[in-house]
Amino acid sequence: MYWQKYPATDKALCVYPPAGHNMALFPFCKTATGPVTRWQLVLYCLIFSLIIYFLNGREAAVGVESPHPIFRAWGLDRERAMRDMTAIKATALETPWGAPLVWGDTQASALRRARFAQRGIRIGLLALVVGTYARFVQRFITSAETHFLPGQMVTYYILTDNPRTLDPPIEVGPDRWLKVVPVAELPGWESLARRRMALLADAIRNPIGSEVEYIFCADIDQEFVAPVGEEILGDLVATLHPELYGMPRKEFPYEIKEVSSAWVEEDEGDYYYTSEFYGGLVSEMYSLARAGSLLILRDQAKGVMARGLEESYLNRYLIDKRPTCVLSPEYSCWKRALAPDGHVQRLVSSG
């Protein structure tokens, strides 16, 4: 059977094939009432296309990667999160309350750098080093020497329970100092999380408060990989979490236990901030660290600990007292992060 057209009507119909041709190749050429019409042919093509589309979709679904560990841990929907994040294509430059949202390569950041560059500012960079984390100190300091506020006076404060792990001393450049601040031994990650804000408050009170104007707290297992300049300076500075930026408020892993001092109600919160990099004026950072440590002590007395540990208390504080400067995820990246594509990674965690 072959398809032919009537010249006058431009209509197609089926013609029976010569003997020996396989009719199985033409299953739709006849109906119970005779040859197929043009509209029946269109319908058959549509059905065939849908079958192909369905089969391709099933095949593609096999290749979808498994959810990221952070989404499994927090019970988040990775696919929905990625849809929400890709919807945010424009780079926001300001928070809803008017604070700058800093991206390093914008004109606004260039203006902020110019405003501070002519001043001789004393800045501290603090990291807590316990146990095996001593192996990250060399890389952290070396990368900061290259990228962290070049041209400014910087003091590195290493809070550690084993000062000998920094032997031999790491050499730093002009107008740079490295100071070791001994702390009591802190066995275990949870113990460290409970004590870090209290240790920060103690260190700011003595000796940091009298030595620098600004202090930034960073996790030691990070590495500066691109310039981090004066654009980060502000009274109270927080950094957007690299894997939660752009996600809807309902997906933020705020503390949900009402008994906890870190509890956040459903109508509270603008962003979710990381505890891996934050800072500001020493007076503001002392208030933050002091308040956070008191919240943790209050929960300890009740036998409670927020699910995000120190980060939950940090977010509780920053909801009550919004930061005056918010850093984009460029300033706290994870190697496996879902941060927006096309932006520079400046501080990268190996955790």
mmCIF file of C-alpha atoms in Angstrom:
data_model
loop_
_atom_site.group_PDB
_atom_site.id
_atom_site.type_symbol
_atom_site.label_atom_id
_atom_site.label_comp_id
_atom_site.label_asym_id
_atom_site.label_seq_id
_atom_site.Cartn_x
_atom_site.Cartn_y
_atom_site.Cartn_z
ATOM 1 C CA MET A 1 0.000 0.000 0.000
ATOM 2 C CA TYR A 2 1.358 3.448 -0.879
ATOM 3 C CA TRP A 3 0.309 7.037 -0.133
ATOM 4 C CA GLN A 4 -0.922 8.945 -3.173
ATOM 5 C CA LYS A 5 -2.603 12.323 -3.748
ATOM 6 C CA TYR A 6 -5.486 13.290 -6.012
ATOM 7 C CA PRO A 7 -4.200 16.262 -7.973
ATOM 8 C CA ALA A 8 -7.565 18.027 -7.896
ATOM 9 C CA THR A 9 -8.324 17.653 -4.210
ATOM 10 C CA ASP A 10 -4.822 17.382 -2.677
ATOM 11 C CA LYS A 11 -6.249 14.574 -0.543
ATOM 12 C CA ALA A 12 -4.082 11.673 0.604
ATOM 13 C CA LEU A 13 -5.305 8.134 0.788
ATOM 14 C CA CYS A 14 -3.883 4.652 1.137
ATOM 15 C CA VAL A 15 -3.369 2.381 -1.816
ATOM 16 C CA TYR A 16 -2.874 -1.305 -1.334
ATOM 17 C CA PRO A 17 0.733 -2.417 -1.901
ATOM 18 C CA PRO A 18 1.837 -4.909 -4.457
ATOM 19 C CA ALA A 19 1.889 -8.569 -3.491
ATOM 20 C CA GLY A 20 4.752 -9.502 -1.217
ATOM 21 C CA HIS A 21 4.847 -6.143 0.645
ATOM 22 C CA ASN A 22 4.408 -6.395 4.413
ATOM 23 C CA MET A 23 1.120 -4.849 5.551
ATOM 24 C CA ALA A 24 2.532 -4.595 9.123
ATOM 25 C CA LEU A 25 4.387 -1.514 7.995
ATOM 26 C CA PHE A 26 1.066 0.282 7.416
ATOM 27 C CA PRO A 27 -1.051 -0.419 10.499
ATOM 28 C CA PHE A 28 -3.065 2.821 10.300
ATOM 29 C CA CYS A 29 -3.868 2.883 6.603
ATOM 30 C CA LYS A 30 -7.330 1.385 6.976
ATOM 31 C CA THR A 31 -10.092 1.857 9.474
ATOM 32 C CA ALA A 32 -13.289 -0.043 9.998
ATOM 33 C CA THR A 33 -15.009 2.383 7.635
ATOM 34 C CA GLY A 34 -12.345 2.551 4.973
ATOM 35 C CA PRO A 35 -9.184 4.599 4.213
ATOM 36 C CA VAL A 36 -7.962 7.106 6.860
ATOM 37 C CA THR A 37 -8.712 10.786 6.516
ATOM 38 C CA ARG A 38 -6.249 13.690 6.878
ATOM 39 C CA TRP A 39 -7.509 14.453 10.413
ATOM 40 C CA GLN A 40 -7.096 10.833 11.471
ATOM 41 C CA LEU A 41 -3.545 10.933 10.149
ATOM 42 C CA VAL A 42 -2.838 14.073 12.204
ATOM 43 C CA LEU A 43 -4.242 12.356 15.284
ATOM 44 C CA TYR A 44 -2.058 9.298 14.742
ATOM 45 C CA CYS A 45 1.041 11.506 14.369
ATOM 46 C CA LEU A 46 0.182 13.350 17.570
ATOM 47 C CA ILE A 47 -0.228 10.115 19.506
ATOM 48 C CA PHE A 48 3.062 8.811 18.115
ATOM 49 C CA SER A 49 4.853 12.049 19.119
ATOM 50 C CA LEU A 50 3.486 11.822 22.663
ATOM 51 C CA ILE A 51 4.748 8.252 22.969
ATOM 52 C CA ILE A 52 8.247 9.324 21.883
ATOM 53 C CA TYR A 53 8.170 12.306 24.283
ATOM 54 C CA PHE A 54 7.133 10.085 27.187
ATOM 55 C CA LEU A 55 9.871 7.540 26.474
ATOM 56 C CA ASN A 56 12.548 10.266 26.229
ATOM 57 C CA GLY A 57 11.373 11.776 29.500
ATOM 58 C CA ARG A 58 11.645 8.414 31.270
ATOM 59 C CA GLU A 59 15.155 7.979 29.875
ATOM 60 C CA ALA A 60 16.255 11.464 30.981
ATOM 61 C CA ALA A 61 14.875 10.922 34.462
ATOM 62 C CA VAL A 62 17.288 8.049 34.986
ATOM 63 C CA GLY A 63 20.219 10.489 34.734
ATOM 64 C CA VAL A 64 19.021 12.961 37.405
ATOM 65 C CA GLU A 65 21.618 13.245 40.167
ATOM 66 C CA SER A 66 20.713 12.388 43.739
ATOM 67 C CA PRO A 67 19.853 15.179 46.174
ATOM 68 C CA HIS A 68 22.691 17.145 47.754
ATOM 69 C CA PRO A 69 23.493 15.984 51.329
ATOM 70 C CA ILE A 70 22.370 19.288 52.837
ATOM 71 C CA PHE A 71 18.917 18.929 51.299
ATOM 72 C CA ARG A 72 18.577 15.374 52.604
ATOM 73 C CA ALA A 73 19.703 16.450 56.079
ATOM 74 C CA TRP A 74 17.273 19.371 56.246
ATOM 75 C CA GLY A 75 14.468 17.573 54.437
ATOM 76 C CA LEU A 76 14.478 20.044 51.530
ATOM 77 C CA ASP A 77 13.313 19.449 47.968
ATOM 78 C CA ARG A 78 16.420 19.931 45.795
ATOM 79 C CA GLU A 79 14.523 20.063 42.516
ATOM 80 C CA ARG A 80 12.156 22.735 43.791
ATOM 81 C CA ALA A 81 15.078 24.610 45.328
ATOM 82 C CA MET A 82 16.930 24.669 42.021
ATOM 83 C CA ARG A 83 13.837 25.974 40.227
ATOM 84 C CA ASP A 84 13.470 28.743 42.784
ATOM 85 C CA MET A 85 17.150 29.657 42.543
ATOM 86 C CA THR A 86 17.266 29.800 38.753
ATOM 87 C CA ALA A 87 14.306 32.163 38.868
ATOM 88 C CA ILE A 88 16.566 34.741 40.535
ATOM 89 C CA LYS A 89 18.651 35.923 37.610
ATOM 90 C CA ALA A 90 19.036 39.573 38.542
ATOM 91 C CA THR A 91 21.708 40.349 41.127
ATOM 92 C CA ALA A 92 20.083 42.096 44.082
ATOM 93 C CA LEU A 93 22.217 44.969 45.370
ATOM 94 C CA GLU A 94 20.184 45.902 48.421
ATOM 95 C CA THR A 95 18.274 44.137 51.191
ATOM 96 C CA PRO A 96 14.589 44.877 51.893
ATOM 97 C CA TRP A 97 15.656 47.127 54.792
ATOM 98 C CA GLY A 98 18.137 49.133 52.697
ATOM 99 C CA ALA A 99 21.464 47.535 53.657
ATOM 100 C CA PRO A 100 23.956 46.901 50.818
ATOM 101 C CA LEU A 101 24.028 43.345 49.450
ATOM 102 C CA VAL A 102 27.644 43.031 48.364
ATOM 103 C CA TRP A 103 28.893 41.397 45.168
ATOM 104 C CA GLY A 104 32.601 42.045 44.757
ATOM 105 C CA ASP A 105 32.723 43.098 41.100
ATOM 106 C CA THR A 106 29.881 45.623 41.100
ATOM 107 C CA GLN A 107 30.300 49.378 40.834
ATOM 108 C CA ALA A 108 28.777 49.740 44.291
ATOM 109 C CA SER A 109 31.555 47.567 45.743
ATOM 110 C CA ALA A 110 34.198 49.596 43.904
ATOM 111 C CA LEU A 111 32.792 52.746 45.500
ATOM 112 C CA ARG A 112 32.838 51.112 48.942
ATOM 113 C CA ARG A 113 36.474 50.106 48.472
ATOM 114 C CA ALA A 114 37.407 53.620 47.377
ATOM 115 C CA ARG A 115 35.730 55.101 50.435
ATOM 116 C CA PHE A 116 37.784 52.975 52.843
ATOM 117 C CA ALA A 117 41.021 52.622 50.862
ATOM 118 C CA GLN A 118 42.488 55.955 51.948
ATOM 119 C CA ARG A 119 42.046 55.165 55.613
ATOM 120 C CA GLY A 120 44.485 53.177 57.706
ATOM 121 C CA ILE A 121 42.078 50.607 59.142
ATOM 122 C CA ARG A 122 43.031 47.980 61.697
ATOM 123 C CA ILE A 123 41.203 44.743 60.999
ATOM 124 C CA GLY A 124 41.254 41.392 62.761
ATOM 125 C CA LEU A 125 40.617 37.968 61.221
ATOM 126 C CA LEU A 126 39.835 35.335 63.844
ATOM 127 C CA ALA A 127 39.678 31.564 63.500
ATOM 128 C CA LEU A 128 39.263 28.831 66.090
ATOM 129 C CA VAL A 129 41.679 25.912 65.705
ATOM 130 C CA VAL A 130 41.208 22.710 67.699
ATOM 131 C CA GLY A 131 42.363 19.143 67.220
ATOM 132 C CA THR A 132 43.066 18.051 63.670
ATOM 133 C CA TYR A 133 41.931 21.392 62.223
ATOM 134 C CA ALA A 134 45.472 22.646 62.804
ATOM 135 C CA ARG A 135 46.350 21.223 59.384
ATOM 136 C CA PHE A 136 44.336 24.026 57.723
ATOM 137 C CA VAL A 137 46.141 26.958 59.371
ATOM 138 C CA GLN A 138 48.983 27.299 56.872
ATOM 139 C CA ARG A 139 46.676 27.356 53.843
ATOM 140 C CA PHE A 140 44.220 29.725 55.505
ATOM 141 C CA ILE A 141 46.864 32.303 56.492
ATOM 142 C CA THR A 142 48.787 32.042 53.217
ATOM 143 C CA SER A 143 45.660 32.606 51.138
ATOM 144 C CA ALA A 144 44.583 35.520 53.373
ATOM 145 C CA GLU A 145 47.983 37.128 52.874
ATOM 146 C CA THR A 146 47.269 37.212 49.154
ATOM 147 C CA HIS A 147 43.565 38.051 49.039
ATOM 148 C CA PHE A 148 42.221 39.374 52.366
ATOM 149 C CA LEU A 149 42.167 43.184 52.483
ATOM 150 C CA PRO A 150 45.514 43.784 50.767
ATOM 151 C CA GLY A 151 46.994 47.147 51.732
ATOM 152 C CA GLN A 152 45.271 47.254 55.117
ATOM 153 C CA MET A 153 46.643 46.466 58.587
ATOM 154 C CA VAL A 154 45.488 42.957 59.479
ATOM 155 C CA THR A 155 46.003 40.897 62.621
ATOM 156 C CA TYR A 156 45.312 37.161 62.474
ATOM 157 C CA TYR A 157 43.974 35.790 65.760
ATOM 158 C CA ILE A 158 44.246 32.018 66.097
ATOM 159 C CA LEU A 159 42.297 30.698 69.082
ATOM 160 C CA THR A 160 43.659 27.231 69.798
ATOM 161 C CA ASP A 161 43.804 24.603 72.523
ATOM 162 C CA ASN A 162 47.282 23.561 71.359
ATOM 163 C CA PRO A 163 49.588 26.505 70.482
ATOM 164 C CA ARG A 164 52.382 24.086 69.566
ATOM 165 C CA THR A 165 50.513 23.109 66.422
ATOM 166 C CA LEU A 166 51.570 26.468 64.948
ATOM 167 C CA ASP A 167 55.283 25.703 65.268
ATOM 168 C CA PRO A 168 57.251 26.840 63.418
ATOM 169 C CA PRO A 169 55.571 30.288 63.288
ATOM 170 C CA ILE A 170 54.035 31.336 59.987
ATOM 171 C CA GLU A 171 55.673 34.388 58.453
ATOM 172 C CA VAL A 172 53.362 37.220 57.403
ATOM 173 C CA GLY A 173 53.974 40.408 55.435
ATOM 174 C CA PRO A 174 54.374 44.077 56.394
ATOM 175 C CA ASP A 175 51.497 45.524 58.459
ATOM 176 C CA ARG A 176 50.374 41.976 59.194
ATOM 177 C CA TRP A 177 50.563 40.212 62.540
ATOM 178 C CA LEU A 178 49.803 36.684 63.729
ATOM 179 C CA LYS A 179 48.730 36.190 67.344
ATOM 180 C CA VAL A 180 47.954 32.955 69.115
ATOM 181 C CA VAL A 181 45.281 33.071 71.820
ATOM 182 C CA PRO A 182 45.253 29.919 73.993
ATOM 183 C CA VAL A 183 41.858 28.462 74.949
ATOM 184 C CA ALA A 184 40.802 25.478 77.057
ATOM 185 C CA GLU A 185 40.625 22.098 75.331
ATOM 186 C CA LEU A 186 37.363 21.557 73.489
ATOM 187 C CA PRO A 187 36.803 17.865 72.742
ATOM 188 C CA GLY A 188 34.173 17.159 70.126
ATOM 189 C CA TRP A 189 32.393 19.247 67.517
ATOM 190 C CA GLU A 190 29.263 19.856 69.594
ATOM 191 C CA SER A 191 31.342 21.107 72.521
ATOM 192 C CA LEU A 192 33.083 23.498 70.152
ATOM 193 C CA ALA A 193 29.749 24.737 68.781
ATOM 194 C CA ARG A 194 28.488 25.415 72.303
ATOM 195 C CA ARG A 195 31.567 27.400 73.280
ATOM 196 C CA ARG A 196 32.654 29.280 70.178
ATOM 197 C CA MET A 197 30.564 32.414 70.746
ATOM 198 C CA ALA A 198 31.645 32.605 74.375
ATOM 199 C CA LEU A 199 35.292 32.264 73.308
ATOM 200 C CA LEU A 200 34.776 34.982 70.688
ATOM 201 C CA ALA A 201 33.287 37.328 73.298
ATOM 202 C CA ASP A 202 36.174 36.666 75.694
ATOM 203 C CA ALA A 203 38.788 37.256 72.980
ATOM 204 C CA ILE A 204 37.157 40.527 71.883
ATOM 205 C CA ARG A 205 37.112 41.774 75.454
ATOM 206 C CA ASN A 206 40.810 40.969 75.775
ATOM 207 C CA PRO A 207 42.946 41.461 73.709
ATOM 208 C CA ILE A 208 41.110 42.152 70.420
ATOM 209 C CA GLY A 209 38.955 45.096 71.498
ATOM 210 C CA SER A 210 41.923 47.373 72.115
ATOM 211 C CA GLU A 211 43.911 46.351 69.022
ATOM 212 C CA VAL A 212 41.591 46.515 65.988
ATOM 213 C CA GLU A 213 38.502 48.378 64.760
ATOM 214 C CA TYR A 214 36.863 45.513 62.874
ATOM 215 C CA ILE A 215 36.916 41.788 63.574
ATOM 216 C CA PHE A 216 35.810 38.994 61.222
ATOM 217 C CA CYS A 217 35.224 35.436 62.350
ATOM 218 C CA ALA A 218 35.955 32.650 59.840
ATOM 219 C CA ASP A 219 36.126 28.863 59.808
ATOM 220 C CA ILE A 220 39.729 27.710 59.541
ATOM 221 C CA ASP A 221 39.019 25.068 56.870
ATOM 222 C CA GLN A 222 38.417 27.770 54.261
ATOM 223 C CA GLU A 223 40.677 29.290 51.636
ATOM 224 C CA PHE A 224 40.670 32.753 50.069
ATOM 225 C CA VAL A 225 40.814 32.286 46.310
ATOM 226 C CA ALA A 226 39.960 35.788 45.026
ATOM 227 C CA PRO A 227 40.206 39.352 46.391
ATOM 228 C CA VAL A 228 38.175 40.214 49.485
ATOM 229 C CA GLY A 229 38.512 43.959 49.953
ATOM 230 C CA GLU A 230 37.111 46.911 51.859
ATOM 231 C CA GLU A 231 33.657 46.317 50.351
ATOM 232 C CA ILE A 232 33.010 43.867 53.223
ATOM 233 C CA LEU A 233 33.403 46.478 55.962
ATOM 234 C CA GLY A 234 30.348 47.526 57.929
ATOM 235 C CA ASP A 235 29.030 47.894 61.475
ATOM 236 C CA LEU A 236 27.450 44.423 61.507
ATOM 237 C CA VAL A 237 28.229 42.112 58.571
ATOM 238 C CA ALA A 238 26.576 38.783 57.753
ATOM 239 C CA THR A 239 27.051 36.413 54.801
ATOM 240 C CA LEU A 240 24.282 34.652 52.891
ATOM 241 C CA HIS A 241 24.398 30.870 53.121
ATOM 242 C CA PRO A 242 25.756 29.554 49.800
ATOM 243 C CA GLU A 243 23.245 26.731 49.442
ATOM 244 C CA LEU A 244 20.164 28.603 50.616
ATOM 245 C CA TYR A 245 20.488 31.862 48.689
ATOM 246 C CA GLY A 246 17.437 32.414 46.503
ATOM 247 C CA MET A 247 15.342 29.757 48.178
ATOM 248 C CA PRO A 248 11.926 30.692 49.602
ATOM 249 C CA ARG A 249 11.724 31.623 53.279
ATOM 250 C CA LYS A 250 9.785 28.441 54.127
ATOM 251 C CA GLU A 251 12.822 26.325 53.181
ATOM 252 C CA PHE A 252 15.234 28.005 55.630
ATOM 253 C CA PRO A 253 16.339 25.589 58.389
ATOM 254 C CA TYR A 254 15.573 27.957 61.239
ATOM 255 C CA GLU A 255 15.093 26.424 64.674
ATOM 256 C CA ILE A 256 11.548 25.048 64.959
ATOM 257 C CA LYS A 257 11.467 23.909 68.605
ATOM 258 C CA GLU A 258 9.570 26.561 70.560
ATOM 259 C CA VAL A 259 11.405 25.607 73.744
ATOM 260 C CA SER A 260 14.729 26.720 72.203
ATOM 261 C CA SER A 261 16.010 30.276 72.562
ATOM 262 C CA ALA A 262 16.879 30.104 68.848
ATOM 263 C CA TRP A 263 13.262 29.455 67.832
ATOM 264 C CA VAL A 264 12.093 31.471 64.816
ATOM 265 C CA GLU A 265 8.413 32.013 64.148
ATOM 266 C CA GLU A 266 6.950 31.420 60.695
ATOM 267 C CA ASP A 267 6.540 35.122 59.912
ATOM 268 C CA GLU A 268 10.136 36.028 60.898
ATOM 269 C CA GLY A 269 13.336 36.097 58.887
ATOM 270 C CA ASP A 270 14.513 37.557 55.580
ATOM 271 C CA TYR A 271 17.631 35.493 54.756
ATOM 272 C CA TYR A 272 19.507 32.522 56.150
ATOM 273 C CA TYR A 273 23.083 33.388 57.115
ATOM 274 C CA THR A 274 26.134 31.167 57.353
ATOM 275 C CA SER A 275 28.291 30.987 60.484
ATOM 276 C CA GLU A 276 31.430 30.426 58.380
ATOM 277 C CA PHE A 277 32.151 34.140 57.824
ATOM 278 C CA TYR A 278 30.721 37.173 59.627
ATOM 279 C CA GLY A 279 32.044 40.277 61.356
ATOM 280 C CA GLY A 280 31.857 44.009 61.916
ATOM 281 C CA LEU A 281 32.949 46.632 64.412
ATOM 282 C CA VAL A 282 34.427 45.095 67.566
ATOM 283 C CA SER A 283 31.639 46.649 69.668
ATOM 284 C CA GLU A 284 28.925 45.093 67.469
ATOM 285 C CA MET A 285 30.672 41.734 67.351
ATOM 286 C CA TYR A 286 31.046 41.689 71.117
ATOM 287 C CA SER A 287 27.306 42.310 71.508
ATOM 288 C CA LEU A 288 26.528 39.534 69.015
ATOM 289 C CA ALA A 289 28.904 37.008 70.599
ATOM 290 C CA ARG A 290 27.765 37.842 74.112
ATOM 291 C CA ALA A 291 24.057 37.570 73.253
ATOM 292 C CA GLY A 292 24.579 34.352 71.298
ATOM 293 C CA SER A 293 26.537 32.707 74.110
ATOM 294 C CA LEU A 294 23.788 33.616 76.612
ATOM 295 C CA LEU A 295 21.128 32.072 74.352
ATOM 296 C CA ILE A 296 23.173 28.871 74.157
ATOM 297 C CA LEU A 297 23.668 28.781 77.951
ATOM 298 C CA ARG A 298 19.935 29.250 78.462
ATOM 299 C CA ASP A 299 19.215 26.278 76.203
ATOM 300 C CA GLN A 300 21.882 24.172 77.903
ATOM 301 C CA ALA A 301 20.149 24.734 81.218
ATOM 302 C CA LYS A 302 16.966 23.324 79.641
ATOM 303 C CA GLY A 303 18.807 20.403 78.035
ATOM 304 C CA VAL A 304 18.161 21.814 74.552
ATOM 305 C CA MET A 305 20.419 22.510 71.585
ATOM 306 C CA ALA A 306 19.225 24.086 68.338
ATOM 307 C CA ARG A 307 19.454 21.866 65.275
ATOM 308 C CA GLY A 308 21.840 24.225 63.478
ATOM 309 C CA LEU A 309 24.030 24.573 66.567
ATOM 310 C CA GLU A 310 25.844 27.934 66.633
ATOM 311 C CA GLU A 311 24.388 28.939 63.266
ATOM 312 C CA SER A 312 20.826 28.789 64.603
ATOM 313 C CA TYR A 313 21.637 31.262 67.390
ATOM 314 C CA LEU A 314 23.467 33.516 64.950
ATOM 315 C CA ASN A 315 20.371 33.658 62.727
ATOM 316 C CA ARG A 316 18.117 34.328 65.715
ATOM 317 C CA TYR A 317 20.268 37.316 66.673
ATOM 318 C CA LEU A 318 20.407 38.683 63.112
ATOM 319 C CA ILE A 319 16.632 38.547 62.829
ATOM 320 C CA ASP A 320 16.318 40.684 65.948
ATOM 321 C CA LYS A 321 19.144 42.995 64.864
ATOM 322 C CA ARG A 322 19.451 43.083 61.103
ATOM 323 C CA PRO A 323 22.967 43.411 59.667
ATOM 324 C CA THR A 324 24.049 46.736 58.204
ATOM 325 C CA CYS A 325 25.934 44.951 55.411
ATOM 326 C CA VAL A 326 25.075 41.596 53.807
ATOM 327 C CA LEU A 327 27.697 39.696 51.806
ATOM 328 C CA SER A 328 26.647 37.579 48.844
ATOM 329 C CA PRO A 329 27.476 33.836 48.644
ATOM 330 C CA GLU A 330 30.716 34.811 46.873
ATOM 331 C CA TYR A 331 32.160 35.301 50.359
ATOM 332 C CA SER A 332 31.340 31.840 51.679
ATOM 333 C CA CYS A 333 31.287 29.161 48.999
ATOM 334 C CA TRP A 334 31.206 25.404 49.230
ATOM 335 C CA LYS A 335 32.959 23.410 46.536
ATOM 336 C CA ARG A 336 29.709 21.556 45.972
ATOM 337 C CA ALA A 337 27.452 24.583 46.551
ATOM 338 C CA LEU A 338 24.323 25.426 44.601
ATOM 339 C CA ALA A 339 25.248 29.115 44.580
ATOM 340 C CA PRO A 340 24.256 31.132 41.484
ATOM 341 C CA ASP A 341 26.325 30.425 38.400
ATOM 342 C CA GLY A 342 28.562 33.114 36.965
ATOM 343 C CA HIS A 343 29.611 34.710 40.240
ATOM 344 C CA VAL A 344 33.172 34.793 41.566
ATOM 345 C CA GLN A 345 34.088 32.473 44.410
ATOM 346 C CA ARG A 346 36.198 34.400 46.931
ATOM 347 C CA LEU A 347 36.239 32.313 50.099
ATOM 348 C CA VAL A 348 35.829 28.567 49.633
ATOM 349 C CA SER A 349 35.252 25.922 52.278
ATOM 350 C CA SER A 350 36.709 22.469 51.964
ATOM 351 C CA GLY A 351 34.191 21.120 54.482
#
